[in-house]
Amino acid sequence: SRRIDFKALEFDVILRYTGEFGFYAEVGPKFTSIQSINQTSTSNNELITQFDLQAEQNYAESWVNLIFGVGMLPLRTDRFEVGLGLRGSYGFANIINSSSYFAVSDGVYTPNYTTSQTNPITLHAVIEFNYIFGYFGIANCGKFRMKLFE
């Protein structure tokens, strides 16, 4: 069997709309940067090969994803919220370089050398706890102001 482990640094920018009854929808970009890649191949539970791959050779170093999510806030007070939801993301980039046929070749497993897109897709169950330290308010004259709780 084959296992490829990616360690990545991800930065999410999420815009969320929360309705009156606590249901929310969110969308935004996620910026992903690969930190390290480790590949392990085994046969009959015995280690055959284990080596580090150079991310810059066979894999994209970074890419942009689209985050989308839905959920609900079952507990809401004026300063604290508990949220439950699902959040997914879809990567727009092909994470295996188009010229890298050998990204998964280790001498034991040899690919058939056909190319196709390899776009990352993730789905997460989310439990979150939010402390609200302030809010934006709009006065009757149309001016915005941030109000912090004391």
mmCIF file of N, CA and C in Angstrom, residues 33-97:
data_model
loop_
_atom_site.group_PDB
_atom_site.id
_atom_site.type_symbol
_atom_site.label_atom_id
_atom_site.label_comp_id
_atom_site.label_asym_id
_atom_site.label_seq_id
_atom_site.Cartn_x
_atom_site.Cartn_y
_atom_site.Cartn_z
ATOM 1 N N SER A 33 -0.071 26.285 1.768
ATOM 2 C CA SER A 33 1.345 26.203 1.425
ATOM 3 C C SER A 33 1.906 24.910 2.010
ATOM 4 N N ILE A 34 2.500 24.068 1.174
ATOM 5 C CA ILE A 34 3.059 22.785 1.615
ATOM 6 C C ILE A 34 4.342 23.033 2.401
ATOM 7 N N GLN A 35 4.445 22.431 3.581
ATOM 8 C CA GLN A 35 5.650 22.529 4.414
ATOM 9 C C GLN A 35 6.554 21.308 4.231
ATOM 10 N N SER A 36 5.957 20.092 4.176
ATOM 11 C CA SER A 36 6.753 18.883 3.968
ATOM 12 C C SER A 36 5.864 17.771 3.418
ATOM 13 N N ILE A 37 6.500 16.811 2.757
ATOM 14 C CA ILE A 37 5.802 15.657 2.186
ATOM 15 C C ILE A 37 6.609 14.421 2.548
ATOM 16 N N ASN A 38 5.930 13.377 3.023
ATOM 17 C CA ASN A 38 6.588 12.118 3.365
ATOM 18 C C ASN A 38 5.822 10.984 2.693
ATOM 19 N N GLN A 39 6.547 10.105 2.017
ATOM 20 C CA GLN A 39 5.927 8.990 1.307
ATOM 21 C C GLN A 39 6.419 7.671 1.893
ATOM 22 N N THR A 40 5.488 6.754 2.144
ATOM 23 C CA THR A 40 5.826 5.439 2.677
ATOM 24 C C THR A 40 5.126 4.382 1.837
ATOM 25 N N SER A 41 5.868 3.352 1.415
ATOM 26 C CA SER A 41 5.293 2.231 0.672
ATOM 27 C C SER A 41 5.513 0.958 1.466
ATOM 28 N N THR A 42 4.476 0.136 1.576
ATOM 29 C CA THR A 42 4.584 -1.140 2.291
ATOM 30 C C THR A 42 4.001 -2.251 1.434
ATOM 31 N N SER A 43 4.498 -3.466 1.640
ATOM 32 C CA SER A 43 3.968 -4.658 0.991
ATOM 33 C C SER A 43 3.864 -5.735 2.049
ATOM 34 N N ASN A 44 2.675 -6.304 2.224
ATOM 35 C CA ASN A 44 2.424 -7.302 3.269
ATOM 36 C C ASN A 44 2.849 -6.773 4.635
ATOM 37 N N ASN A 45 2.524 -5.512 4.899
ATOM 38 C CA ASN A 45 2.828 -4.828 6.157
ATOM 39 C C ASN A 45 4.316 -4.696 6.446
ATOM 40 N N GLU A 46 5.164 -4.852 5.451
ATOM 41 C CA GLU A 46 6.595 -4.629 5.624
ATOM 42 C C GLU A 46 6.976 -3.355 4.888
ATOM 43 N N LEU A 47 7.804 -2.539 5.524
ATOM 44 C CA LEU A 47 8.242 -1.292 4.926
ATOM 45 C C LEU A 47 9.173 -1.581 3.753
ATOM 46 N N ILE A 48 8.810 -1.080 2.589
ATOM 47 C CA ILE A 48 9.667 -1.243 1.413
ATOM 48 C C ILE A 48 10.532 -0.016 1.218
ATOM 49 N N THR A 49 9.901 1.132 1.124
ATOM 50 C CA THR A 49 10.658 2.368 0.951
ATOM 51 C C THR A 49 10.044 3.452 1.804
ATOM 52 N N GLN A 50 10.866 4.346 2.249
ATOM 53 C CA GLN A 50 10.391 5.540 2.944
ATOM 54 C C GLN A 50 11.404 6.644 2.656
ATOM 55 N N PHE A 51 10.921 7.716 2.063
ATOM 56 C CA PHE A 51 11.814 8.813 1.741
ATOM 57 C C PHE A 51 11.011 10.098 1.648
ATOM 58 N N ASP A 52 11.693 11.204 1.821
ATOM 59 C CA ASP A 52 11.059 12.516 1.702
ATOM 60 C C ASP A 52 11.088 12.952 0.250
ATOM 61 N N LEU A 53 9.963 13.462 -0.198
ATOM 62 C CA LEU A 53 9.890 14.016 -1.542
ATOM 63 C C LEU A 53 10.123 15.513 -1.473
ATOM 64 N N GLN A 54 10.715 16.055 -2.468
ATOM 65 C CA GLN A 54 10.906 17.491 -2.553
ATOM 66 C C GLN A 54 9.630 18.094 -3.130
ATOM 67 N N ALA A 55 8.960 18.929 -2.352
ATOM 68 C CA ALA A 55 7.687 19.502 -2.772
ATOM 69 C C ALA A 55 7.831 20.304 -4.052
ATOM 70 N N GLU A 56 8.968 20.976 -4.216
ATOM 71 C CA GLU A 56 9.125 21.814 -5.399
ATOM 72 C C GLU A 56 9.334 20.997 -6.672
ATOM 73 N N GLN A 57 9.666 19.717 -6.549
ATOM 74 C CA GLN A 57 9.905 18.898 -7.738
ATOM 75 C C GLN A 57 8.619 18.307 -8.301
ATOM 76 N N ASN A 58 7.804 17.681 -7.467
ATOM 77 C CA ASN A 58 6.659 16.926 -7.966
ATOM 78 C C ASN A 58 5.308 17.530 -7.614
ATOM 79 N N TYR A 59 5.272 18.390 -6.629
ATOM 80 C CA TYR A 59 3.997 18.908 -6.135
ATOM 81 C C TYR A 59 3.984 20.432 -6.180
ATOM 82 N N ALA A 60 2.803 20.982 -6.266
ATOM 83 C CA ALA A 60 2.664 22.434 -6.188
ATOM 84 C C ALA A 60 3.058 22.889 -4.788
ATOM 85 N N GLU A 61 3.746 24.013 -4.699
ATOM 86 C CA GLU A 61 4.177 24.514 -3.396
ATOM 87 C C GLU A 61 3.046 25.200 -2.644
ATOM 88 N N SER A 62 2.119 25.817 -3.383
ATOM 89 C CA SER A 62 0.999 26.506 -2.749
ATOM 90 C C SER A 62 -0.144 26.601 -3.748
ATOM 91 N N TRP A 63 -1.349 26.810 -3.219
ATOM 92 C CA TRP A 63 -2.523 26.965 -4.061
ATOM 93 C C TRP A 63 -3.636 27.633 -3.264
ATOM 94 N N VAL A 64 -4.707 28.006 -3.967
ATOM 95 C CA VAL A 64 -5.848 28.676 -3.354
ATOM 96 C C VAL A 64 -7.047 27.741 -3.427
ATOM 97 N N ASN A 65 -7.791 27.652 -2.326
ATOM 98 C CA ASN A 65 -9.010 26.854 -2.239
ATOM 99 C C ASN A 65 -10.201 27.779 -2.041
ATOM 100 N N LEU A 66 -11.387 27.261 -2.307
ATOM 101 C CA LEU A 66 -12.628 27.951 -1.979
ATOM 102 C C LEU A 66 -13.259 27.226 -0.805
ATOM 103 N N ILE A 67 -13.539 27.955 0.279
ATOM 104 C CA ILE A 67 -14.197 27.385 1.463
ATOM 105 C C ILE A 67 -15.683 27.698 1.382
ATOM 106 N N PHE A 68 -16.492 26.732 1.750
ATOM 107 C CA PHE A 68 -17.942 26.935 1.842
ATOM 108 C C PHE A 68 -18.435 26.128 3.033
ATOM 109 N N GLY A 69 -19.392 26.672 3.763
ATOM 110 C CA GLY A 69 -19.877 25.973 4.934
ATOM 111 C C GLY A 69 -21.268 26.417 5.330
ATOM 112 N N VAL A 70 -21.929 25.555 6.084
ATOM 113 C CA VAL A 70 -23.243 25.836 6.652
ATOM 114 C C VAL A 70 -23.256 25.286 8.070
ATOM 115 N N GLY A 71 -24.124 25.851 8.898
ATOM 116 C CA GLY A 71 -24.223 25.352 10.261
ATOM 117 C C GLY A 71 -25.265 26.115 11.046
ATOM 118 N N MET A 72 -25.236 25.865 12.341
ATOM 119 C CA MET A 72 -26.185 26.527 13.236
ATOM 120 C C MET A 72 -25.498 26.844 14.553
ATOM 121 N N LEU A 73 -26.071 27.814 15.258
ATOM 122 C CA LEU A 73 -25.576 28.224 16.568
ATOM 123 C C LEU A 73 -26.633 27.840 17.606
ATOM 124 N N PRO A 74 -26.550 26.632 18.197
ATOM 125 C CA PRO A 74 -27.584 26.203 19.137
ATOM 126 C C PRO A 74 -27.573 26.964 20.458
ATOM 127 N N LEU A 75 -26.428 27.562 20.825
ATOM 128 C CA LEU A 75 -26.335 28.338 22.064
ATOM 129 C C LEU A 75 -25.821 29.726 21.710
ATOM 130 N N ARG A 76 -26.636 30.757 21.976
ATOM 131 C CA ARG A 76 -26.254 32.138 21.679
ATOM 132 C C ARG A 76 -26.603 33.023 22.863
ATOM 133 N N THR A 77 -25.633 33.791 23.323
ATOM 134 C CA THR A 77 -25.880 34.845 24.306
ATOM 135 C C THR A 77 -25.338 36.131 23.709
ATOM 136 N N ASP A 78 -25.359 37.218 24.467
ATOM 137 C CA ASP A 78 -24.853 38.469 23.916
ATOM 138 C C ASP A 78 -23.338 38.467 23.735
ATOM 139 N N ARG A 79 -22.597 37.565 24.425
ATOM 140 C CA ARG A 79 -21.139 37.531 24.308
ATOM 141 C C ARG A 79 -20.549 36.172 23.966
ATOM 142 N N PHE A 80 -21.347 35.122 23.913
ATOM 143 C CA PHE A 80 -20.802 33.779 23.708
ATOM 144 C C PHE A 80 -21.697 32.993 22.763
ATOM 145 N N GLU A 81 -21.080 32.201 21.864
ATOM 146 C CA GLU A 81 -21.806 31.342 20.932
ATOM 147 C C GLU A 81 -21.139 29.985 20.852
ATOM 148 N N VAL A 82 -21.936 28.946 20.655
ATOM 149 C CA VAL A 82 -21.454 27.606 20.339
ATOM 150 C C VAL A 82 -22.017 27.266 18.971
ATOM 151 N N GLY A 83 -21.139 26.852 18.050
ATOM 152 C CA GLY A 83 -21.565 26.556 16.695
ATOM 153 C C GLY A 83 -21.287 25.120 16.297
ATOM 154 N N LEU A 84 -22.182 24.552 15.488
ATOM 155 C CA LEU A 84 -22.036 23.218 14.906
ATOM 156 C C LEU A 84 -22.250 23.353 13.407
ATOM 157 N N GLY A 85 -21.373 22.748 12.608
ATOM 158 C CA GLY A 85 -21.554 22.902 11.177
ATOM 159 C C GLY A 85 -20.679 21.984 10.360
ATOM 160 N N LEU A 86 -20.787 22.144 9.048
ATOM 161 C CA LEU A 86 -19.963 21.436 8.068
ATOM 162 C C LEU A 86 -19.246 22.479 7.230
ATOM 163 N N ARG A 87 -17.960 22.256 6.989
ATOM 164 C CA ARG A 87 -17.161 23.173 6.184
ATOM 165 C C ARG A 87 -16.363 22.358 5.181
ATOM 166 N N GLY A 88 -16.465 22.722 3.936
ATOM 167 C CA GLY A 88 -15.724 22.038 2.883
ATOM 168 C C GLY A 88 -14.853 23.013 2.131
ATOM 169 N N SER A 89 -13.903 22.457 1.376
ATOM 170 C CA SER A 89 -13.072 23.306 0.524
ATOM 171 C C SER A 89 -12.726 22.548 -0.751
ATOM 172 N N TYR A 90 -12.508 23.308 -1.801
ATOM 173 C CA TYR A 90 -12.121 22.764 -3.098
ATOM 174 C C TYR A 90 -10.916 23.538 -3.596
ATOM 175 N N GLY A 91 -9.848 22.831 -3.951
ATOM 176 C CA GLY A 91 -8.632 23.474 -4.452
ATOM 177 C C GLY A 91 -8.705 23.682 -5.950
ATOM 178 N N PHE A 92 -8.358 24.876 -6.389
ATOM 179 C CA PHE A 92 -8.419 25.199 -7.813
ATOM 180 C C PHE A 92 -7.181 24.770 -8.579
ATOM 181 N N ALA A 93 -6.119 24.413 -7.899
ATOM 182 C CA ALA A 93 -4.863 24.067 -8.568
ATOM 183 C C ALA A 93 -4.679 22.560 -8.629
ATOM 184 N N ASN A 94 -3.989 22.111 -9.648
ATOM 185 C CA ASN A 94 -3.548 20.730 -9.754
ATOM 186 C C ASN A 94 -2.334 20.585 -8.839
ATOM 187 N N ILE A 95 -2.437 19.785 -7.759
ATOM 188 C CA ILE A 95 -1.341 19.749 -6.785
ATOM 189 C C ILE A 95 -0.161 18.891 -7.234
ATOM 190 N N ILE A 96 -0.354 18.035 -8.251
ATOM 191 C CA ILE A 96 0.774 17.312 -8.837
ATOM 192 C C ILE A 96 1.146 18.036 -10.117
ATOM 193 N N ASN A 97 2.411 18.442 -10.224
ATOM 194 C CA ASN A 97 2.860 19.166 -11.411
ATOM 195 C C ASN A 97 2.580 18.344 -12.657
#
